mmCIF file of C-alpha atoms in Angstrom:
data_model
loop_
_atom_site.group_PDB
_atom_site.id
_atom_site.type_symbol
_atom_site.label_atom_id
_atom_site.label_comp_id
_atom_site.label_asym_id
_atom_site.label_seq_id
_atom_site.Cartn_x
_atom_site.Cartn_y
_atom_site.Cartn_z
ATOM 1 C CA GLU A 23 158.603 222.102 137.499
ATOM 2 C CA ALA A 24 155.052 222.368 138.845
ATOM 3 C CA ASN A 25 153.728 223.059 135.337
ATOM 4 C CA TYR A 26 155.499 219.979 133.984
ATOM 5 C CA LEU A 27 153.983 217.755 136.693
ATOM 6 C CA ALA A 28 150.537 219.216 136.085
ATOM 7 C CA HIS A 29 150.935 218.581 132.368
ATOM 8 C CA THR A 30 152.124 214.946 132.622
ATOM 9 C CA GLN A 31 149.441 214.027 135.152
ATOM 10 C CA GLY A 32 146.683 215.723 133.185
ATOM 11 C CA LYS A 33 143.830 213.829 131.564
ATOM 12 C CA ARG A 34 144.615 215.019 128.055
ATOM 13 C CA HIS A 35 148.270 213.948 128.275
ATOM 14 C CA GLN A 36 147.270 210.481 129.554
ATOM 15 C CA GLN A 37 144.797 210.075 126.678
ATOM 16 C CA ASN A 38 147.483 210.989 124.137
ATOM 17 C CA LEU A 39 149.893 208.484 125.675
ATOM 18 C CA ALA A 40 147.251 205.752 125.516
ATOM 19 C CA ARG A 41 146.436 206.636 121.882
ATOM 20 C CA ARG A 42 150.136 206.528 120.949
ATOM 21 C CA ALA A 43 150.570 203.147 122.653
ATOM 22 C CA LEU A 44 147.578 201.725 120.779
ATOM 23 C CA LYS A 45 148.957 203.018 117.495
ATOM 24 C CA GLN A 46 152.332 201.424 118.220
ATOM 25 C CA ALA A 47 150.694 198.125 119.213
ATOM 26 C CA SER A 48 148.587 198.001 116.052
ATOM 27 C CA SER A 49 151.653 198.576 113.885
ATOM 28 C CA GLY A 50 153.132 195.283 115.082
ATOM 29 C CA GLY A 51 154.916 196.091 118.328
ATOM 30 C CA THR A 52 153.673 195.303 121.772
ATOM 31 C CA ALA A 53 152.925 198.117 124.138
ATOM 32 C CA GLN A 54 151.564 198.759 127.567
ATOM 33 C CA ILE A 55 148.896 201.372 128.126
ATOM 34 C CA GLN A 56 148.971 203.213 131.398
ATOM 35 C CA THR A 57 145.680 204.807 132.340
ATOM 36 C CA GLY A 58 144.173 206.297 135.426
ATOM 37 C CA GLY A 59 144.152 209.482 137.426
ATOM 38 C CA GLU A 60 146.304 210.791 140.252
ATOM 39 C CA ASP A 61 145.637 208.091 142.816
ATOM 40 C CA LYS A 62 144.713 205.126 140.611
ATOM 41 C CA THR A 63 147.045 203.858 137.920
ATOM 42 C CA TYR A 64 146.948 200.476 136.248
ATOM 43 C CA VAL A 65 148.675 198.940 133.293
ATOM 44 C CA GLU A 66 146.679 197.144 130.616
ATOM 45 C CA GLN A 67 148.444 194.741 128.268
ATOM 46 C CA VAL A 68 147.473 195.222 124.624
ATOM 47 C CA ARG A 69 146.836 191.987 122.699
ATOM 48 C CA THR A 70 148.472 191.804 119.353
ATOM 49 C CA SER A 71 146.536 190.060 116.622
ATOM 50 C CA TYR A 72 147.942 186.892 115.138
ATOM 51 C CA ILE A 73 148.434 186.293 111.454
ATOM 52 C CA LYS A 74 146.132 183.440 110.443
ATOM 53 C CA ILE A 75 148.110 180.456 109.155
ATOM 54 C CA GLY A 76 145.305 178.363 107.675
ATOM 55 C CA ARG A 77 142.880 175.706 108.779
ATOM 56 C CA PRO A 78 143.734 173.030 111.340
ATOM 57 C CA GLY A 79 143.562 169.313 110.657
ATOM 58 C CA TYR A 80 140.453 167.583 111.926
ATOM 59 C CA LYS A 81 138.665 164.264 112.170
ATOM 60 C CA VAL A 82 134.930 163.792 112.764
ATOM 61 C CA THR A 83 133.568 160.448 113.945
ATOM 62 C CA LYS A 84 129.864 159.631 113.846
ATOM 63 C CA SER A 85 128.561 156.772 115.996
ATOM 64 C CA ARG A 86 125.927 155.656 118.493
ATOM 65 C CA ASP A 87 126.378 155.381 122.229
ATOM 66 C CA PRO A 88 126.133 151.671 123.200
ATOM 67 C CA THR A 89 124.253 152.295 126.467
ATOM 68 C CA THR A 90 121.759 155.011 125.482
ATOM 69 C CA ASN A 91 121.672 154.403 121.709
ATOM 70 C CA GLN A 92 121.975 158.175 121.170
ATOM 71 C CA ARG A 93 123.630 159.590 118.063
ATOM 72 C CA THR A 94 127.167 160.771 118.885
ATOM 73 C CA LEU A 95 129.610 163.107 117.147
ATOM 74 C CA LEU A 96 133.273 163.239 118.130
ATOM 75 C CA PHE A 97 135.356 166.153 116.816
ATOM 76 C CA GLU A 98 139.163 165.879 117.032
ATOM 77 C CA ILE A 99 141.008 168.996 115.887
ATOM 78 C CA ASP A 100 144.796 169.274 115.685
ATOM 79 C CA TYR A 101 146.300 172.682 116.449
ATOM 80 C CA GLN A 102 149.991 171.844 115.953
ATOM 81 C CA GLN A 103 151.242 175.449 115.716
ATOM 82 C CA ALA A 104 149.191 176.754 118.671
ATOM 83 C CA ASP A 105 151.073 177.915 121.740
ATOM 84 C CA ALA A 106 149.623 175.442 124.242
ATOM 85 C CA ASP A 107 150.709 177.468 127.286
ATOM 86 C CA ILE A 108 148.978 180.683 126.212
ATOM 87 C CA VAL A 109 145.906 179.821 124.150
ATOM 88 C CA GLN A 110 143.184 177.233 124.552
ATOM 89 C CA PRO A 111 140.737 176.335 121.773
ATOM 90 C CA ARG A 112 137.123 177.412 122.135
ATOM 91 C CA HIS A 113 133.873 176.111 120.669
ATOM 92 C CA ARG A 114 130.520 177.747 120.069
ATOM 93 C CA PHE A 115 127.159 176.733 118.657
ATOM 94 C CA MET A 116 125.716 178.969 115.965
ATOM 95 C CA SER A 117 122.181 179.087 114.655
ATOM 96 C CA ALA A 118 121.627 178.723 110.919
ATOM 97 C CA PHE A 119 120.124 182.207 110.984
ATOM 98 C CA GLU A 120 123.340 183.799 112.373
ATOM 99 C CA GLN A 121 125.591 182.672 109.523
ATOM 100 C CA ARG A 122 125.744 184.459 106.168
ATOM 101 C CA LEU A 123 127.371 181.868 103.885
ATOM 102 C CA GLU A 124 124.305 179.769 103.038
ATOM 103 C CA PRO A 125 120.571 180.414 103.013
ATOM 104 C CA PRO A 126 119.211 179.700 106.534
ATOM 105 C CA ASP A 127 117.832 176.220 107.090
ATOM 106 C CA LYS A 128 116.037 175.599 110.387
ATOM 107 C CA ASN A 129 116.958 171.896 110.264
ATOM 108 C CA TYR A 130 120.671 172.600 110.848
ATOM 109 C CA GLN A 131 122.952 174.435 113.248
ATOM 110 C CA TYR A 132 126.700 175.004 113.229
ATOM 111 C CA ILE A 133 129.466 174.281 115.688
ATOM 112 C CA LEU A 134 132.523 176.539 115.447
ATOM 113 C CA PHE A 135 136.045 175.909 116.711
ATOM 114 C CA ALA A 136 138.602 178.692 117.144
ATOM 115 C CA CYS A 137 142.215 178.835 118.302
ATOM 116 C CA GLU A 138 144.936 181.357 117.522
ATOM 117 C CA PRO A 139 146.756 181.460 115.044
ATOM 118 C CA TYR A 140 144.407 179.226 113.001
ATOM 119 C CA GLU A 141 141.300 180.225 111.095
ATOM 120 C CA THR A 142 137.954 179.455 112.712
ATOM 121 C CA ILE A 143 136.381 176.297 111.310
ATOM 122 C CA GLY A 144 132.747 175.255 111.464
ATOM 123 C CA PHE A 145 130.687 172.124 110.941
ATOM 124 C CA LYS A 146 127.039 171.847 109.930
ATOM 125 C CA ILE A 147 125.191 169.523 112.304
ATOM 126 C CA PRO A 148 121.495 168.631 112.760
ATOM 127 C CA ASN A 149 119.443 171.128 114.726
ATOM 128 C CA ASP A 150 118.375 168.549 117.298
ATOM 129 C CA GLU A 151 118.593 169.070 121.030
ATOM 130 C CA ILE A 152 122.014 168.247 122.483
ATOM 131 C CA ASP A 153 122.326 166.235 125.682
ATOM 132 C CA LYS A 154 124.314 168.499 128.045
ATOM 133 C CA HIS A 155 124.804 165.834 130.737
ATOM 134 C CA PRO A 156 128.496 165.884 131.833
ATOM 135 C CA ASP A 157 128.949 162.230 130.857
ATOM 136 C CA ARG A 158 127.563 162.831 127.370
ATOM 137 C CA PHE A 159 128.970 166.251 126.455
ATOM 138 C CA TYR A 160 132.623 166.931 127.109
ATOM 139 C CA SER A 161 135.598 168.736 125.649
ATOM 140 C CA ASN A 162 139.301 168.190 126.264
ATOM 141 C CA TRP A 163 142.438 170.162 125.333
ATOM 142 C CA HIS A 164 145.388 167.749 125.382
ATOM 143 C CA THR A 165 148.390 170.057 125.688
ATOM 144 C CA PRO A 166 151.262 167.700 124.751
ATOM 145 C CA THR A 167 149.679 166.628 121.449
ATOM 146 C CA ARG A 168 147.852 169.963 120.928
ATOM 147 C CA ARG A 169 144.626 168.155 120.096
ATOM 148 C CA PHE A 170 141.193 169.489 121.038
ATOM 149 C CA SER A 171 138.423 166.889 121.358
ATOM 150 C CA LEU A 172 134.720 167.517 121.760
ATOM 151 C CA SER A 173 132.100 164.810 122.043
ATOM 152 C CA LEU A 174 128.379 165.504 121.947
ATOM 153 C CA GLN A 175 125.234 163.402 121.898
ATOM 154 C CA PHE A 176 121.842 164.291 120.497
ATOM 155 C CA LEU A 177 118.707 163.676 122.523
ATOM 156 C CA ASP A 178 116.598 161.285 120.498
ATOM 157 C CA LYS A 179 112.931 162.058 120.126
ATOM 158 C CA GLN A 180 110.819 159.797 122.296
ATOM 159 C CA VAL A 181 108.067 157.720 120.693
ATOM 160 C CA PRO A 182 104.667 158.670 122.190
ATOM 161 C CA GLU A 183 103.457 156.014 124.631
ATOM 162 C CA ASP A 184 99.971 155.896 123.081
ATOM 163 C CA ALA A 185 101.276 154.596 119.754
ATOM 164 C CA SER A 186 103.697 152.066 121.226
ATOM 165 C CA SER A 187 101.357 150.660 123.873
ATOM 166 C CA SER A 188 98.493 149.677 121.595
ATOM 167 C CA ALA A 189 99.121 146.142 120.418
ATOM 168 C CA ASP A 190 96.187 146.287 117.991
ATOM 169 C CA ALA A 191 97.663 149.049 115.862
ATOM 170 C CA PRO A 192 99.432 147.672 112.819
ATOM 171 C CA THR A 193 102.984 148.828 112.303
ATOM 172 C CA LYS A 194 102.753 148.723 108.487
ATOM 173 C CA LYS A 195 99.976 149.302 106.057
ATOM 174 C CA HIS A 196 98.443 146.007 105.092
ATOM 175 C CA ARG A 197 98.374 145.311 101.405
ATOM 176 C CA PRO A 198 94.877 144.404 100.193
ATOM 177 C CA THR A 199 94.363 140.820 99.119
ATOM 178 C CA LEU A 200 93.156 140.358 95.564
ATOM 179 C CA HIS A 201 90.492 137.715 94.897
ATOM 180 C CA PHE A 202 89.778 136.437 91.421
ATOM 181 C CA ASN A 203 86.429 134.959 90.536
ATOM 182 C CA LYS A 204 86.582 131.892 88.367
ATOM 183 C CA ALA A 205 83.905 132.108 85.803
#
């Protein structure tokens, strides 16, 4: 009896149990892994991977903010098959140099949206600075309709004050006037 207790509480036995539970979980079943020593034991839930069911429906709206005149993008993504109580969609910005599908272009960046069981989708957007003010950058997960919305605004480049303040400077190139001599 003492040998049995020493065996089941041993490190090697616990590692084998954890390995077996992982193997069972990866084959499709769910399992709990119990790890720890004599005085500390905790149970870790193993996440099973979802089977991807395709791309979600989406709508992208491009506009300008009426008060600040900043360029605005609104992304609305429908995740109809997502379990709204368990998962929440996520977004992430990706540099053009991180992705491997196209040659890198420093003028663009990507925004990615992910939610289980859907495939991750991405959009190519200008690589301009994004206004992170809470009123101008927000995301919302509407659980009843299972729609994820994200609105962002780009900071517009300011015109230098030197060029705008001089009233003498012409805004366009002046076309030369042609004079004909009557002979």
